[in-house]
Coordinates of C-alpha atoms and ligand atoms in Angstrom, one line a residue:
X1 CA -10.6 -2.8 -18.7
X2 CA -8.4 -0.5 -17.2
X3 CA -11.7 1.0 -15.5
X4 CA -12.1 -1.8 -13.1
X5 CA -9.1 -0.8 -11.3
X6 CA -9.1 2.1 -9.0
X7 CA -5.1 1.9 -9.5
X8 CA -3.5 0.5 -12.5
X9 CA 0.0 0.6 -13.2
X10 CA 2.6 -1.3 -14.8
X11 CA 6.7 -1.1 -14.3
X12 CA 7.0 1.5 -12.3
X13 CA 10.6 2.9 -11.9
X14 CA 12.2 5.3 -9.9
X15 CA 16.0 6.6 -9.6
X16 CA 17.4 9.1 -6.5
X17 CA 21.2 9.8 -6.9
X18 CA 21.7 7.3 -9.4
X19 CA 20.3 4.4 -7.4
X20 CA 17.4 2.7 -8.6
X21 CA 15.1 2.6 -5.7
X22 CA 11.7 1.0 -7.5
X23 CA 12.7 -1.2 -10.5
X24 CA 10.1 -2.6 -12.5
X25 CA 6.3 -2.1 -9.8
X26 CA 3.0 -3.3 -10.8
X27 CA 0.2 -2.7 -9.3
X28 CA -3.7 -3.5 -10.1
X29 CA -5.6 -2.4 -7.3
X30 CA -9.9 -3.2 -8.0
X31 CA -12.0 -1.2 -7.5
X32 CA -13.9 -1.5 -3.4
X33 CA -10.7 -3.6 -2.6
X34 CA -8.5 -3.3 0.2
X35 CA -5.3 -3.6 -1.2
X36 CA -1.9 -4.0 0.7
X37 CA 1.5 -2.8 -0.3
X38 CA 3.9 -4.9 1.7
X39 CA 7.8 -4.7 2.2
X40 CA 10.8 -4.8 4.4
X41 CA 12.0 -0.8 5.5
X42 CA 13.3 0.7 2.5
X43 CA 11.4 -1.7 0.2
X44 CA 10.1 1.3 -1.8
X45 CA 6.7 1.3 -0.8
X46 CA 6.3 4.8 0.1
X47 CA 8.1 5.5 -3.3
X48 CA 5.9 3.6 -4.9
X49 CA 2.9 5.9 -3.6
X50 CA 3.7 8.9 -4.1
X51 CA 4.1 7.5 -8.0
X52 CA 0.9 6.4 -8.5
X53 CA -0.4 9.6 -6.7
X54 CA 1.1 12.1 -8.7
X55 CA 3.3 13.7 -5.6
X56 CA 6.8 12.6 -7.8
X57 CA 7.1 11.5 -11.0
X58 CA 7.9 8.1 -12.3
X59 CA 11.4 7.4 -14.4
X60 CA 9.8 4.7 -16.2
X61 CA 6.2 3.2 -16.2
X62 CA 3.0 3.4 -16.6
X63 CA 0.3 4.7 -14.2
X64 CA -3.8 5.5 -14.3
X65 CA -5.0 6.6 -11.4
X66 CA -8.9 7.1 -11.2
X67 CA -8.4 6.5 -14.9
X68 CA -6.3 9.4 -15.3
X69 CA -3.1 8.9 -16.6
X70 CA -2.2 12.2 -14.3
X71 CA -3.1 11.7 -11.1
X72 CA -3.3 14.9 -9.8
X73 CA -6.6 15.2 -11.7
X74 CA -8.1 13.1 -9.8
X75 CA -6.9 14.9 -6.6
X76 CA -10.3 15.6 -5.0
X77 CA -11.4 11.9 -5.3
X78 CA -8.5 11.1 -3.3
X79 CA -7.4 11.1 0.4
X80 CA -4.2 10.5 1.6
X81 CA -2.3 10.2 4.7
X82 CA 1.4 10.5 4.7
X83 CA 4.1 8.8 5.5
X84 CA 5.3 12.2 7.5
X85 CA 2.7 13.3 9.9
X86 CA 1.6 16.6 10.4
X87 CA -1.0 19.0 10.9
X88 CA -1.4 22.9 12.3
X89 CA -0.7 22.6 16.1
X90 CA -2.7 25.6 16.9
X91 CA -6.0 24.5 14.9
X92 CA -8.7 22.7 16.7
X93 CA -8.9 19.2 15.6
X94 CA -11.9 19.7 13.7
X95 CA -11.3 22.6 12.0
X96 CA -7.8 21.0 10.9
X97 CA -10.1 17.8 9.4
X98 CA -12.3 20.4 7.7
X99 CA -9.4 22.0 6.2
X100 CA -7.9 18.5 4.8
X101 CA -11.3 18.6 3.4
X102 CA -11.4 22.1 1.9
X103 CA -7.8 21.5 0.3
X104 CA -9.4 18.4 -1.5
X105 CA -12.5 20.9 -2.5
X106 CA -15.3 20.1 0.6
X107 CA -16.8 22.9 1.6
X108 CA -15.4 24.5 5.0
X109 CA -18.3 24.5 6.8
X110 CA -20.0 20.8 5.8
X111 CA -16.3 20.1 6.6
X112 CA -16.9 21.0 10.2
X113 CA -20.1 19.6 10.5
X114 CA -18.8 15.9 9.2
X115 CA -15.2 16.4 10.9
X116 CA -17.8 16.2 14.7
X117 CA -19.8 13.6 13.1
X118 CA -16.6 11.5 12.2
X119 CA -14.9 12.2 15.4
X120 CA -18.2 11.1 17.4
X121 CA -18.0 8.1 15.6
X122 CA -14.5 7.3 16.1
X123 CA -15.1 7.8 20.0
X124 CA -13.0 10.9 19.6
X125 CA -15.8 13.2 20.2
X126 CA -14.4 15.0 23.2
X127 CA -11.5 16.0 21.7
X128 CA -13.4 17.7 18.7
X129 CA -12.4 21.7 20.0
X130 CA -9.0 20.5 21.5
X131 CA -6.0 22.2 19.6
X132 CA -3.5 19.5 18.1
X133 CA -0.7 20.7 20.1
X134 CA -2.5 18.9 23.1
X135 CA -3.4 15.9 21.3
X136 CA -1.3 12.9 21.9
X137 CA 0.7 11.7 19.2
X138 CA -1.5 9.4 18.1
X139 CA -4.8 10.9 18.5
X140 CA -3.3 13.7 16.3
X141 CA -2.8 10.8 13.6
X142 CA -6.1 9.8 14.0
X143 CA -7.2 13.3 13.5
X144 CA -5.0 13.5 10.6
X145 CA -7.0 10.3 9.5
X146 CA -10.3 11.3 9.7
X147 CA -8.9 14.8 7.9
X148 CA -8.1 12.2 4.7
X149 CA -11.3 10.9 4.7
X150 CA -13.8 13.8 5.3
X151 CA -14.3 14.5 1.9
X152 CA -15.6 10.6 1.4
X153 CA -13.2 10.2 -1.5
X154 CA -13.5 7.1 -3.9
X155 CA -9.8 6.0 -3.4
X156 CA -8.0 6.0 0.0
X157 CA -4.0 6.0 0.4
X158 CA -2.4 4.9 3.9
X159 CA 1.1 5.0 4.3
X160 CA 1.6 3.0 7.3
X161 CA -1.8 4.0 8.9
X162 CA -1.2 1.8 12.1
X163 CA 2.3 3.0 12.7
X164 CA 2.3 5.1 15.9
X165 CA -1.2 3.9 17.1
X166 CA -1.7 2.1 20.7
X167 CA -3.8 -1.0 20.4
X168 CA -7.3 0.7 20.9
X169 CA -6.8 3.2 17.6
X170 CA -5.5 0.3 16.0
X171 CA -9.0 -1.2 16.2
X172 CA -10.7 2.3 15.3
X173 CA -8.7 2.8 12.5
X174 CA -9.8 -1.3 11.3
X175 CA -13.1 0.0 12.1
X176 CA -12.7 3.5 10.2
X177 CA -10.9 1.0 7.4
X178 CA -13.9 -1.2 7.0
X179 CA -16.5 1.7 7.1
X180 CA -14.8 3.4 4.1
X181 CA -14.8 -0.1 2.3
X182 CA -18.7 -0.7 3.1
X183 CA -19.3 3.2 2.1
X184 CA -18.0 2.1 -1.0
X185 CA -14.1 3.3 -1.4
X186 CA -11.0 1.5 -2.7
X187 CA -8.2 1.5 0.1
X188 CA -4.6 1.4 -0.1
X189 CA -2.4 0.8 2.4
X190 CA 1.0 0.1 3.3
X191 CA 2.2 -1.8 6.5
X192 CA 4.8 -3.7 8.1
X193 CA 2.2 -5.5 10.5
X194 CA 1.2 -9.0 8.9
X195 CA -1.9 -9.2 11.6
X196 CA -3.4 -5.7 9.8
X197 CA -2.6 -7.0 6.3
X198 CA -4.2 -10.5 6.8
X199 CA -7.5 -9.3 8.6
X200 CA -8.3 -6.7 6.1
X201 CA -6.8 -6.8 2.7
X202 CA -8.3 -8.6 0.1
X203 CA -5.0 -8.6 -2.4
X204 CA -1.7 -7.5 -1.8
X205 CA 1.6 -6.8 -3.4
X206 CA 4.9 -7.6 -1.9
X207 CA 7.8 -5.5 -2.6
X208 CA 11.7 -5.9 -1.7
X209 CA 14.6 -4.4 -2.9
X210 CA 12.8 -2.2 -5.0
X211 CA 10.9 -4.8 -6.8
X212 CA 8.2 -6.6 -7.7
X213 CA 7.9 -10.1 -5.3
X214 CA 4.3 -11.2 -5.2
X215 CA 0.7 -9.9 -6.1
X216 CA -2.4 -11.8 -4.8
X217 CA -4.9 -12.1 -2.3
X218 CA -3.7 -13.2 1.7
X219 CA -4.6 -17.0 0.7
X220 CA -2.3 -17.4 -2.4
X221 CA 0.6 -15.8 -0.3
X222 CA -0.1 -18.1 2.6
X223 CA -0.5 -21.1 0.1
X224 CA 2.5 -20.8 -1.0
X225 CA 3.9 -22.5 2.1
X226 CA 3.1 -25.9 2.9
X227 CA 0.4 -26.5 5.4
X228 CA 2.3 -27.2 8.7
X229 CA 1.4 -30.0 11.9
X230 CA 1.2 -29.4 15.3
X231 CA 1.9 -32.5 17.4
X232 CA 1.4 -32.9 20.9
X233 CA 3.1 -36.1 22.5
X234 CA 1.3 -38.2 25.5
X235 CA 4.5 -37.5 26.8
X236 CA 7.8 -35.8 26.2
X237 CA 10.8 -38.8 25.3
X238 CA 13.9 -38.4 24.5
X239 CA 14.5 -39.9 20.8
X240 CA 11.0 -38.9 19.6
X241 CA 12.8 -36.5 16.9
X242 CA 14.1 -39.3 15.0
X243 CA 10.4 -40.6 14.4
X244 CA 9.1 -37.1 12.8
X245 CA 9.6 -35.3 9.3
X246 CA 12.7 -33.6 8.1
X247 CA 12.3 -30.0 9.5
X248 CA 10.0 -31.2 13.3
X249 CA 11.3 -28.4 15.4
X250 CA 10.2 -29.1 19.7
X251 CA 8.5 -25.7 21.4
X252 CA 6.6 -25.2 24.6
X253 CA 3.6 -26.4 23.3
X254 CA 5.2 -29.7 21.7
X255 CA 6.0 -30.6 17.9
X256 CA 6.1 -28.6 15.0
X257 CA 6.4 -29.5 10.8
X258 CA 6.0 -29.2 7.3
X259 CA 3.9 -31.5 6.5
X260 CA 5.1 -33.8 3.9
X261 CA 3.8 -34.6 0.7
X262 CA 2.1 -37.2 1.1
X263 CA 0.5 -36.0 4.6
X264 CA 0.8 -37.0 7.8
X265 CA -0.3 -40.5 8.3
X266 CA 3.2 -42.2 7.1
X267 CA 4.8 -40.1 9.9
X268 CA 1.7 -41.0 12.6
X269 CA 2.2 -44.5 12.1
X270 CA 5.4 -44.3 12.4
X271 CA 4.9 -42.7 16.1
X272 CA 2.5 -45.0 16.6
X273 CA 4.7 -48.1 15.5
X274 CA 7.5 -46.7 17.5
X275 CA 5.3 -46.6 20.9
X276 CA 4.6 -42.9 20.9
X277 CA 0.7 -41.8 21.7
X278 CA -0.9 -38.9 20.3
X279 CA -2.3 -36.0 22.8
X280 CA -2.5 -33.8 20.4
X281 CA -2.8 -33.3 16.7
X282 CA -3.5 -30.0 14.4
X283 CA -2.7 -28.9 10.8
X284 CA -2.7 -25.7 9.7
X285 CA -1.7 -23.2 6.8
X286 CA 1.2 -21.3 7.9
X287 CA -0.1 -17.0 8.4
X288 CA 1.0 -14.2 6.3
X289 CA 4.0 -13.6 8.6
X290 CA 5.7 -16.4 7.9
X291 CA 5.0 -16.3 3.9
X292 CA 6.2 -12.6 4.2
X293 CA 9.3 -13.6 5.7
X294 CA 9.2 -16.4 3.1
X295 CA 9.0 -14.4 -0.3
X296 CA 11.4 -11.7 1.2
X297 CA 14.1 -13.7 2.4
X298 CA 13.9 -15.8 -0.8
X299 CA 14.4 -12.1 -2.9
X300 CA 17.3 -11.9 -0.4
X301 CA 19.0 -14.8 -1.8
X302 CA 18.4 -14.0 -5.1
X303 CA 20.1 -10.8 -4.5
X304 CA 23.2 -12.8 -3.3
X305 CA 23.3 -14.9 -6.3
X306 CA 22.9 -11.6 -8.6
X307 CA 25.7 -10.1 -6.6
X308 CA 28.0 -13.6 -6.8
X309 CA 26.8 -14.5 -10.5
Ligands
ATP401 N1 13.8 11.7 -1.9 C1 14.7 10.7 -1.8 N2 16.0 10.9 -2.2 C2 16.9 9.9 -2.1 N3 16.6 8.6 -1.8 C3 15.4 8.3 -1.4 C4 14.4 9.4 -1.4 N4 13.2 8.8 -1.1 C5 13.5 7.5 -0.8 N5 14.8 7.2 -1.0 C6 15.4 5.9 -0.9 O1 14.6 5.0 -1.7 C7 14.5 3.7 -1.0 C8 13.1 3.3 -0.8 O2 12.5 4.2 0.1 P1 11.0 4.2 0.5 O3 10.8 5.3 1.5 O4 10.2 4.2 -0.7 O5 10.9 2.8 1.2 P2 9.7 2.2 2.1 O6 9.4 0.8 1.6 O7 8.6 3.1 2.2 O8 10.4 2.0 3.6 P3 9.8 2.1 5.1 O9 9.2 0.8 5.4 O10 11.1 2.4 5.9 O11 8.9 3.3 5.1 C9 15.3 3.9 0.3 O12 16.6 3.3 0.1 C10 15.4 5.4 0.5 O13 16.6 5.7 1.2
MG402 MG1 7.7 4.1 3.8

């Protein structure tokens, strides 16, 4: 059972100081998923990682990992890329991949051969004899990248991967992403960017305050929010408010609301009754960002109650 997950673990804890900091994670991460840990800064996330990777130990829980219940065993089947950044400033770039490779039991020199190879292929190839210190920050975390990845492991961990990264390594590091999926790896990731999460991962968990707030793939998260109109008058009235749903709110590019539960047409014929023409009409399911913002401001409120109760 447990097998099918790359990642299995059930109620996590973890204390610092006192203060519970993760209270209660699950996570079931198949195997050849992408998987997304999601959260507000100081959600836990990072926390959360180094549990199931072995780096710290949990207070409460349970974690297999590779199907090890210690992780560590499973340490050169793993790559991982920190939350903290850093590699040797003096080494060349592909001899400091190689040596992420070595530390997770690849051979030095294949290391150096694959650390060109990967670099070629990430359009990097030019920078393969450069020495870190003269690498811009974010080619040095791209370099730190392809260093977690040069040993081909079967499970990949990325704590906040796109952090740092200009628009064009954001779409290498999709592209690395993807590639390690197809070459058949289980990914990991954390993030704070919605766009990365809803384009790649498959399933995600959302944490908050330490704790458990949602697991499933992009389309339950989004469904959990009701599918939402755009409406685009013939022209602009004053008055036209009082013919839309509860909740219509007027942008640049005309109406916006929930649509209701029983759709839209009671609302169109209203418009329609009331003299108003339709340029415009779309409905669509509301993105990850705004059920994100959703599930965590709801586990803000329930904080307040806790805190009130
Ligand atoms: N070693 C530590 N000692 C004490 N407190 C810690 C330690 N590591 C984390 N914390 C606290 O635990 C909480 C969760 O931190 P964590 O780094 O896991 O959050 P995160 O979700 O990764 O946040 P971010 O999005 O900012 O990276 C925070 O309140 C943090 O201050
Ligand atoms: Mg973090």
């Amino acid at each position: 059972m447990t097998n099918a997950f790359a990642i299995h673990a059930t109620g996590l804890v973890k204390n610092f100081g006192g203060k519970r900091v993760v209270d209660g994670v699950d996570v079931a991460v198949p195997r050849g998923a992408i998987y997304g840990v999601l959260g507000p800064n100081g959600a836990g996330k990072t926390t959360t990682l180094r549990m199931l990777l072995g780096i710290i130990e949990p207070d409460g829980g349970h974690r297999t990992l590779l199907g090890h219940t210690h992780p560590r065993d499973a340490s050169d089947r793993v790559g991982y890329l920190p939350e903290e950044r850093g590699l040797y400033p003096g080494m060349r770039a592909r001899d400091a991949i190689a040596f992420m490779g070595a530390l997770r039991g690849l051979d030095l020199k294949a290391g150096r051969k694959r650390a060109v190879t990967l670099m070629e292929g990430a359009g990097l190839g030019h920078a393969a004899d450069t020495r870190i210190r003269k690498l811009s920050k974010g080619m040095a975390q791209f370099v730190q990248l392809l260093g977690s990845v040069v040993h081909q492991p079967e499970l990949l961990v990325l704590d906040e991967p796109f952090s740092g990264l200009d628009p064009v390594n954001q779409e290498r590091l999709e592209t690395l992403i993807l590639a390690e999926r197809d070459r058949g790896a289980t990914i990991v990731m954390s993030t704070h960017v919605m766009a990365h999460a809803e384009r790649l991962c498959d399933r995600l968990t959302i944490i908050a305050g330490g704790r458990h707030r949602f697991e499933g793939t992009v389309a339950e998260a989004r469904g959990l929010l009701p599918m939402r109109a755009h409406y685009v008058p013939d022209r602009d009235e004053p008055g036209l408010a009082a013919y839309l749903p509860d909740g219509a709110v007027h942008q640049r590019d005309g109406w916006h609301f929930p649509v209701p539960d029983g759709g839209v047409e009671a609302a169109l014929r209203r418009l329609i009754d009331g003299g108003h023409g339709i340029a415009g009409l779309s409905i669509e399911r509301p993105g990850l960002h705004d059920a994100f913002v959703r599930i965590v401001g709801a586990s803000a409120l329930d904080a307040t109650q806790e805190i009130s109760a």
